[in-house]
PDB file of C-alpha atoms in Angstrom:
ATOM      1  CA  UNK A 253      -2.856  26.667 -25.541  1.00 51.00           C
ATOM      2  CA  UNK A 254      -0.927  29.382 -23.212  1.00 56.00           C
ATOM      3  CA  UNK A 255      -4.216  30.733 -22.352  1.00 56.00           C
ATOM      4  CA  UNK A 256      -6.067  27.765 -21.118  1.00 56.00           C
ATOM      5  CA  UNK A 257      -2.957  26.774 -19.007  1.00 55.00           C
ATOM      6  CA  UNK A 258      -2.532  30.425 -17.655  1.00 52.00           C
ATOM      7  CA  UNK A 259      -6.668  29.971 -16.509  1.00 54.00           C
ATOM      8  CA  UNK A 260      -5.985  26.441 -15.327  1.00 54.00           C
ATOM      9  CA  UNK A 261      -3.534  27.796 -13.069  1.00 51.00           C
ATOM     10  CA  UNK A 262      -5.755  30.151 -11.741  1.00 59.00           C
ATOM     11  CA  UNK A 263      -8.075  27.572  -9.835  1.00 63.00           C
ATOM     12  CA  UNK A 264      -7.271  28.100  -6.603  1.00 71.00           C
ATOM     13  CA  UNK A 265      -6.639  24.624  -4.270  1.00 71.00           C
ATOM     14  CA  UNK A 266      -8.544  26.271  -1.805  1.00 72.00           C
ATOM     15  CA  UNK A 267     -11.428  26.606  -3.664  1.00 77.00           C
ATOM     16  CA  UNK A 268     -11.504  23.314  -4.721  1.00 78.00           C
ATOM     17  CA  UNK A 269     -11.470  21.848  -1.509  1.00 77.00           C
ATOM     18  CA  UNK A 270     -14.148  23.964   0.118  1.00 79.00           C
ATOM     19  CA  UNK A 271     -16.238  23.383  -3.139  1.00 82.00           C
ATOM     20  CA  UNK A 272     -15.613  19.716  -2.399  1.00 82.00           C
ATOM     21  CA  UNK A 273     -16.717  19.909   1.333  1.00 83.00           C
ATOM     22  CA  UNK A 274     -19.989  21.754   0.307  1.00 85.00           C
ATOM     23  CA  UNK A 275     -20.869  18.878  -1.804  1.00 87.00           C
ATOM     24  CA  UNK A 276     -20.072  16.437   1.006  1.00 83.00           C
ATOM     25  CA  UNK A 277     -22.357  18.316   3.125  1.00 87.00           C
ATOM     26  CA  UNK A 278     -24.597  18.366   0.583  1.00 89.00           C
ATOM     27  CA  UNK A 279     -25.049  14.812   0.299  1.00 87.00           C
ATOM     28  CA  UNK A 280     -25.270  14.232   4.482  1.00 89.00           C
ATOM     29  CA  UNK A 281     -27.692  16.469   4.816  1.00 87.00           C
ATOM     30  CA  UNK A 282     -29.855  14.065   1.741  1.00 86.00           C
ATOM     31  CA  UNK A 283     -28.681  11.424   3.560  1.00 87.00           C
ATOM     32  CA  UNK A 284     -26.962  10.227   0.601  1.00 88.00           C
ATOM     33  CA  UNK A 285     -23.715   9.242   2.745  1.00 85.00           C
ATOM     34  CA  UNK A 286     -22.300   6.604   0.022  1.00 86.00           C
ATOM     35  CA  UNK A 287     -21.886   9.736  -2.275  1.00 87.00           C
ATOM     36  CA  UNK A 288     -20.495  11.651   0.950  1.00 88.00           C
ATOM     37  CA  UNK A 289     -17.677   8.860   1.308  1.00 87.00           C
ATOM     38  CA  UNK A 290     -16.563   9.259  -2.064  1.00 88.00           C
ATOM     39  CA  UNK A 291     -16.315  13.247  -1.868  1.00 86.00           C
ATOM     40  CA  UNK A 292     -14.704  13.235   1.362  1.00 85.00           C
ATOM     41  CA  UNK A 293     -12.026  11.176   0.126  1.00 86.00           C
ATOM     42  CA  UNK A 294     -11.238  12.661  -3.075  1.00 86.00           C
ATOM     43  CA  UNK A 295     -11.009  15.739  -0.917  1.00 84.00           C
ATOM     44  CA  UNK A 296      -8.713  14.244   1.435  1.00 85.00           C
ATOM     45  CA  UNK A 297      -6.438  12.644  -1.322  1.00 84.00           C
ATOM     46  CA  UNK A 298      -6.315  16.210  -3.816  1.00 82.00           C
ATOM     47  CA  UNK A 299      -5.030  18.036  -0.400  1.00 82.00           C
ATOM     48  CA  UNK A 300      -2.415  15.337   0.372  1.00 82.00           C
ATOM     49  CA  UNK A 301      -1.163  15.430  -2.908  1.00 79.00           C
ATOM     50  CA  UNK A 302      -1.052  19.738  -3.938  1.00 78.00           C
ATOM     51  CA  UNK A 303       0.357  20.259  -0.136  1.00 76.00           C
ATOM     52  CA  UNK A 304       4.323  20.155  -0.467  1.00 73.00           C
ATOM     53  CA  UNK A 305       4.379  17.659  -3.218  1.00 67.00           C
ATOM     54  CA  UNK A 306       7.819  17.037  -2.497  1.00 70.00           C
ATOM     55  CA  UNK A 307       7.813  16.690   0.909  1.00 82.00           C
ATOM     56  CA  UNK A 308       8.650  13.921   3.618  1.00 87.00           C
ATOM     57  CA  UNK A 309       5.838  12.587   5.583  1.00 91.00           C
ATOM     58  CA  UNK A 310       5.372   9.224   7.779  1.00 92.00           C
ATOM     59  CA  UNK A 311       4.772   6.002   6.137  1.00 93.00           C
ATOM     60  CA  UNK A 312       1.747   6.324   8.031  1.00 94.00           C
ATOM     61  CA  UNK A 313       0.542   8.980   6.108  1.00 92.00           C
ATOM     62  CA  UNK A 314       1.638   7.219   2.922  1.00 91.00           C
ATOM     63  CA  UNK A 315      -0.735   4.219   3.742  1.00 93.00           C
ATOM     64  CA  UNK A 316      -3.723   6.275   5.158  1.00 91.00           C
ATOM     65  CA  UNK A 317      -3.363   8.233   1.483  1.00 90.00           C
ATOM     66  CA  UNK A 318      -3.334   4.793   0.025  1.00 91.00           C
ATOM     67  CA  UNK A 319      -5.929   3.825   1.623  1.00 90.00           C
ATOM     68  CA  UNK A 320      -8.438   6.639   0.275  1.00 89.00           C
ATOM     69  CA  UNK A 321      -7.242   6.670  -3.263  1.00 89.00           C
ATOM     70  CA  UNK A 322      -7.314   2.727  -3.522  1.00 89.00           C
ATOM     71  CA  UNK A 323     -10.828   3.211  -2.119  1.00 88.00           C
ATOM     72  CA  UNK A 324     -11.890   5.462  -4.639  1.00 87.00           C
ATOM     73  CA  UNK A 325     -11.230   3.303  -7.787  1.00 84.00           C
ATOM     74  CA  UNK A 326     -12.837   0.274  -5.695  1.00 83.00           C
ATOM     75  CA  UNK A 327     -15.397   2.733  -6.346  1.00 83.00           C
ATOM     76  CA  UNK A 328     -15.298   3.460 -10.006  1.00 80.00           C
ATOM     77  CA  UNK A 329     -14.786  -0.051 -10.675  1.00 76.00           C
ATOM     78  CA  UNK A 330     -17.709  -1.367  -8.695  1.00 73.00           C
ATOM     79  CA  UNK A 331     -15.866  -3.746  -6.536  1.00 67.00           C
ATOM     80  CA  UNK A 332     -13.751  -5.561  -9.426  1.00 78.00           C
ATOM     81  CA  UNK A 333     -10.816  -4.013  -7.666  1.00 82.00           C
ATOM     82  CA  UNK A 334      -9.491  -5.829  -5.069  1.00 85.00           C
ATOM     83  CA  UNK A 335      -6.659  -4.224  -2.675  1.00 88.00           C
ATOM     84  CA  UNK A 336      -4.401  -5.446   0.380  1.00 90.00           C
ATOM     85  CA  UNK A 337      -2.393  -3.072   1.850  1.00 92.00           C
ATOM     86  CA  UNK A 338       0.129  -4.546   4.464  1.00 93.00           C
ATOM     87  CA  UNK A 339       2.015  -2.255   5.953  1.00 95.00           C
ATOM     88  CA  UNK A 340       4.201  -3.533   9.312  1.00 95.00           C
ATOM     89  CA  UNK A 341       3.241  -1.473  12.028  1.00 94.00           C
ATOM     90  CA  UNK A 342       6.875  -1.354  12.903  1.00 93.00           C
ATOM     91  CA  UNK A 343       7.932   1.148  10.222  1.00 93.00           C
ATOM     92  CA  UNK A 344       4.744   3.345  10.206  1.00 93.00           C
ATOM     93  CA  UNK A 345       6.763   6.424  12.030  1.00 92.00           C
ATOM     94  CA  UNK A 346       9.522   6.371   9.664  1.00 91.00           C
ATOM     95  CA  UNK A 347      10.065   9.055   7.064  1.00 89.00           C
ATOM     96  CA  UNK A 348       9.796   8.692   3.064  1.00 88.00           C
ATOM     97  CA  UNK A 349       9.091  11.005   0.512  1.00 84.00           C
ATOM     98  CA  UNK A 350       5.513  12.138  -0.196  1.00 86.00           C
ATOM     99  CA  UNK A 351       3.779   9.781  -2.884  1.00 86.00           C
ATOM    100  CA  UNK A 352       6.591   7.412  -3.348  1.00 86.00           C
ATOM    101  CA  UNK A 353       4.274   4.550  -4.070  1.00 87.00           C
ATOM    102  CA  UNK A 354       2.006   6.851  -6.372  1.00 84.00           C
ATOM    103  CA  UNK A 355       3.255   5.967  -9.861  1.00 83.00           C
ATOM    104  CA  UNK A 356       3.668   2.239  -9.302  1.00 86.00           C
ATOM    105  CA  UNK A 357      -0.360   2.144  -7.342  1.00 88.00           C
ATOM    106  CA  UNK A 358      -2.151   4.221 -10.371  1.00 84.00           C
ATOM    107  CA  UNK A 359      -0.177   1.790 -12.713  1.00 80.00           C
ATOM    108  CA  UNK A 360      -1.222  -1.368 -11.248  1.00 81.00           C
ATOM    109  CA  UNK A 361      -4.726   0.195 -10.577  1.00 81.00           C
ATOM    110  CA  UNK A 362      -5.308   1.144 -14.864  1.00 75.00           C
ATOM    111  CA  UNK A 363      -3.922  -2.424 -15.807  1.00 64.00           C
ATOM    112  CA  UNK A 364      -5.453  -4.389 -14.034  1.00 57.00           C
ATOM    113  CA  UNK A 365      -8.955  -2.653 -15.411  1.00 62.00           C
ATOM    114  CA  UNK A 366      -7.985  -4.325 -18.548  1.00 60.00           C
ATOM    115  CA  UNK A 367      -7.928  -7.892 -17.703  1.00 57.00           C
ATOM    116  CA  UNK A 368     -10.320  -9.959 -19.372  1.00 56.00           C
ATOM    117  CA  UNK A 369     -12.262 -11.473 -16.782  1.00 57.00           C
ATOM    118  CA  UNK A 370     -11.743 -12.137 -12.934  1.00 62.00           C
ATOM    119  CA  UNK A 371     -10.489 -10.088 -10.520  1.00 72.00           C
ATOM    120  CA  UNK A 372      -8.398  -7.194 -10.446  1.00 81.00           C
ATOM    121  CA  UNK A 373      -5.820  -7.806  -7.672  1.00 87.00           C
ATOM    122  CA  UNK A 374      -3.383  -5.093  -5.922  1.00 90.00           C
ATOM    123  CA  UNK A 375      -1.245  -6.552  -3.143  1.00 92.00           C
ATOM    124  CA  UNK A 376       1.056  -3.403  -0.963  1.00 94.00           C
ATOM    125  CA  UNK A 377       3.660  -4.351   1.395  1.00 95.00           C
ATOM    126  CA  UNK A 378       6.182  -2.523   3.476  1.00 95.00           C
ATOM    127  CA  UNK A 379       8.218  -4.650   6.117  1.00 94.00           C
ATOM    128  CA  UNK A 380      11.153  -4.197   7.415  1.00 93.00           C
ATOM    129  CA  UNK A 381      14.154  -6.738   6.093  1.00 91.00           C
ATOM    130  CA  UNK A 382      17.435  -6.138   8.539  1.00 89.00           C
ATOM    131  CA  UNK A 383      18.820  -2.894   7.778  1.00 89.00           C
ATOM    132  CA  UNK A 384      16.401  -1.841   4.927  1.00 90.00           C
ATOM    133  CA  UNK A 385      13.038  -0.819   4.333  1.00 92.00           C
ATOM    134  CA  UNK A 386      10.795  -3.033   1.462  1.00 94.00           C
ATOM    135  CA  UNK A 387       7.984  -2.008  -0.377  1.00 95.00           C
ATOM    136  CA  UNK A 388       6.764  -4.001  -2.947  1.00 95.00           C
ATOM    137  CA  UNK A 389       3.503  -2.966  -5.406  1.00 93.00           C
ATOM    138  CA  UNK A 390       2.444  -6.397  -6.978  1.00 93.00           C
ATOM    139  CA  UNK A 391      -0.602  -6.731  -9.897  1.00 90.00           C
ATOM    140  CA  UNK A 392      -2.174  -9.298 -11.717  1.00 87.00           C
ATOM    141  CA  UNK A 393      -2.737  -6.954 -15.219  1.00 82.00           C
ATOM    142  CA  UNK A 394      -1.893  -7.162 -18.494  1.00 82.00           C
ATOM    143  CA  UNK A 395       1.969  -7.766 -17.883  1.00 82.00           C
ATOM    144  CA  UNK A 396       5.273  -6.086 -20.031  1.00 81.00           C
ATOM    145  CA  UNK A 397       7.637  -7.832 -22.435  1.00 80.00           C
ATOM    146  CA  UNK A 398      11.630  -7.909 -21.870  1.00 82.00           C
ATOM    147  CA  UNK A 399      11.736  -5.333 -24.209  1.00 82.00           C
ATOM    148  CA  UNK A 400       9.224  -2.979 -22.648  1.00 76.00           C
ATOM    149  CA  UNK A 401      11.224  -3.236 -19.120  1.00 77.00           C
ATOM    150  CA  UNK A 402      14.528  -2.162 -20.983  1.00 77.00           C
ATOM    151  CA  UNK A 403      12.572   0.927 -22.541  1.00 75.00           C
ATOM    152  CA  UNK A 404      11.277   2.063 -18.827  1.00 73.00           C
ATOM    153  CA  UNK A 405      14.932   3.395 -18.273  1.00 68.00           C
ATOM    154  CA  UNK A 406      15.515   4.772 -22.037  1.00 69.00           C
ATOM    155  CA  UNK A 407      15.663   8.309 -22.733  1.00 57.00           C
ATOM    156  CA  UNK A 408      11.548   9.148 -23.187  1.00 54.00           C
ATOM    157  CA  UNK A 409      10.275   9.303 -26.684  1.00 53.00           C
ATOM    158  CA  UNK A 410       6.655  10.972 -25.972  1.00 49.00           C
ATOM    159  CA  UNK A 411       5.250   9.748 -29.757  1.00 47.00           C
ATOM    160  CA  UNK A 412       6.746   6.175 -29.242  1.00 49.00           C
ATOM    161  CA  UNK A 413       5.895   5.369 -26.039  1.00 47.00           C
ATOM    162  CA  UNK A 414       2.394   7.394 -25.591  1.00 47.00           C
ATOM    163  CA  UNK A 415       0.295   5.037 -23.430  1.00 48.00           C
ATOM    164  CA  UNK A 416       2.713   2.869 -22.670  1.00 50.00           C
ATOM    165  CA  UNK A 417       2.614  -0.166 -19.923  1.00 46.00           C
ATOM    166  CA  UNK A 418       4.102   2.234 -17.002  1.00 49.00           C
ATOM    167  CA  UNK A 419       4.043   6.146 -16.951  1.00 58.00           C
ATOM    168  CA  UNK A 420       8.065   6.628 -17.539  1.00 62.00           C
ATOM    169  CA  UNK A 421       8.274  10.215 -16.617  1.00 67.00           C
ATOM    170  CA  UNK A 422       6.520   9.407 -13.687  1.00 71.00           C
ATOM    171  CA  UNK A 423       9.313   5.906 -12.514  1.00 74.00           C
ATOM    172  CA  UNK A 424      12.037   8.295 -13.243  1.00 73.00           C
ATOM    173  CA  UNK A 425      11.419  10.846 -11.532  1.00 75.00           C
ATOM    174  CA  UNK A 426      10.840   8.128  -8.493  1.00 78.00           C
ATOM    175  CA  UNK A 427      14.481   6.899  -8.954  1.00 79.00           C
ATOM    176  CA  UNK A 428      15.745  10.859  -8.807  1.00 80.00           C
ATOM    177  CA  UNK A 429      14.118  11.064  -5.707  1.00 79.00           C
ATOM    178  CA  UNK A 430      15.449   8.119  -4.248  1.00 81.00           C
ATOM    179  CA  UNK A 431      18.759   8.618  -5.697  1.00 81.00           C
ATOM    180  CA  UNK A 432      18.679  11.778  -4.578  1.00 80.00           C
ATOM    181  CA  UNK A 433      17.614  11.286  -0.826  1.00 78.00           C
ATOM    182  CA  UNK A 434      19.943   7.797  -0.340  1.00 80.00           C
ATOM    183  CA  UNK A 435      22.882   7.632  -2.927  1.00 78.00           C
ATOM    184  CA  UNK A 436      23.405   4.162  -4.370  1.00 78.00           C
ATOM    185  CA  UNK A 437      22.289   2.962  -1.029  1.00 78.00           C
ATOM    186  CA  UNK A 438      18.336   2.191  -2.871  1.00 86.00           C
ATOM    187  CA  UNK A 439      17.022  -0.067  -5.036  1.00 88.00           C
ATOM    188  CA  UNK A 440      14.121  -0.061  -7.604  1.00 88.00           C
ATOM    189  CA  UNK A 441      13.867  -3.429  -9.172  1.00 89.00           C
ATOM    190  CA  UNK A 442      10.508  -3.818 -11.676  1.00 89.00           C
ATOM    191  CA  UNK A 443      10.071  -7.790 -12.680  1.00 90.00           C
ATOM    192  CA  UNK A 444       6.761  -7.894 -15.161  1.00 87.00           C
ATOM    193  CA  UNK A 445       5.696 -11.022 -17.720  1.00 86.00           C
ATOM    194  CA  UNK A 446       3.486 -10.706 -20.272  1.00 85.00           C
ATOM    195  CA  UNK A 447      -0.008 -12.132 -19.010  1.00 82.00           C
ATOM    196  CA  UNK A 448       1.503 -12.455 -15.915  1.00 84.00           C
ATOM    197  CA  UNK A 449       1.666  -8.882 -14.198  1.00 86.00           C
ATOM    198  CA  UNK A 450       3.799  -6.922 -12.525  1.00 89.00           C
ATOM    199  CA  UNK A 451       6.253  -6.629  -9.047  1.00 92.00           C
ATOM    200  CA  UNK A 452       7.597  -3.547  -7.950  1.00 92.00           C
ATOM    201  CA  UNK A 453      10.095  -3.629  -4.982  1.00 94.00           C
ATOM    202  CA  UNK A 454      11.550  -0.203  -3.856  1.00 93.00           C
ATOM    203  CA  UNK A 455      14.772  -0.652  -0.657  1.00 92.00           C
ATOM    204  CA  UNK A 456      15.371   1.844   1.350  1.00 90.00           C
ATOM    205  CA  UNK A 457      18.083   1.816   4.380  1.00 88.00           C
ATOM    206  CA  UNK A 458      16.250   1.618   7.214  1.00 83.00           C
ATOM    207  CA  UNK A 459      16.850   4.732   9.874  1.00 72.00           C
TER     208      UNK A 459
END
């Protein structure tokens, strides 16, 4: 209703994150410093992503927020996540937008939770390939059909496509960014099999 989202909106970030560092101290000071881990990086992550949204930070930030929230749901899942992040230390000053990655990391994170059996598996990479920047997000989840990869780009239908394979508000407004920020000179290519997972590979120019 209006009136829960107009008290929503009243949290304050601020709040939250000092609420957040009590409980981390908290938790050092019973010496419980798994639990202290956990809070600190949830803190660290919920400030990275409310501060300028929309900004443009270093790929170096990108993978240290990576980092945390990857470690987080390592967490949750009890170590049936597993997660390599390889970024080349060559492009770590470069500029991106804020939470590029974000959309295609959660999505690789929830699906591969549903695999029946085995390991979850999360491979990031970011090299540098002649004049353009790669990133690639790769899973080993549940997979999409032809069809679903045509729908990603379709107008959205919320009632058709509510939990679908990929959050498709979420890609699009990825490729505005981009689109936005480089022209035509970006790519977003998504290759997915059923049962076979899913590849992400975003290009950037390289400058």
């Amino acid at each position: 209703s209006a009136e829960i989202a107009a008290l929503e909106a009243q949290i304050n970030p601020h709040f939250l994150y000092n609420t957040l560092d009590t409980i981390n101290w908290m938790a050092i000071e019973q010496e419980q410093y798994p639990i202290s881990n956990v809070v600190s990086a949830l803190g660290k992550i919920l400030r990275y992503g409310i501060d300028n949204s929309n900004g443009i930070v270093t790929i170096a930030d990108e993978q240290n927020w990576l980092n945390q929230y990857l470690f987080l749901h390592q967490n949750r899942l009890r170590n049936m996540l597993q997660c390599d992040v390889q970024i080349a230390e060559e492009t770590l000053g470069l500029r991106i937008h804020k939470l590029l990655l974000q959309p295609f990391v959660e999505n690789a994170v929830v699906h591969g939770f549903e695999r029946d059996g085995g390991d979850c598996l999360i491979r990031v990479d970011g090299k540098r390939e002649g004049e353009w920047i790669v990133f690639t997000v790769e899973d080993n989840g549940v997979g999409m059909s032809e069809e679903q990869l045509q729908d990603i780009w379709e107008v959205p239908d919320a009632k058709r496509y509510a939990g679908q394979r990929i959050g498709r508000y979420a890609i699009r407004n990825v490729k505005e960014r981009l689109e936005l920020l480089y022209g035509d000179g970006c790519t977003l290519r998504i290759e997915s099999a059923v049962g076979r997972g899913t590849c992400v590979t975003i290009r950037i120019p390289w400058e």
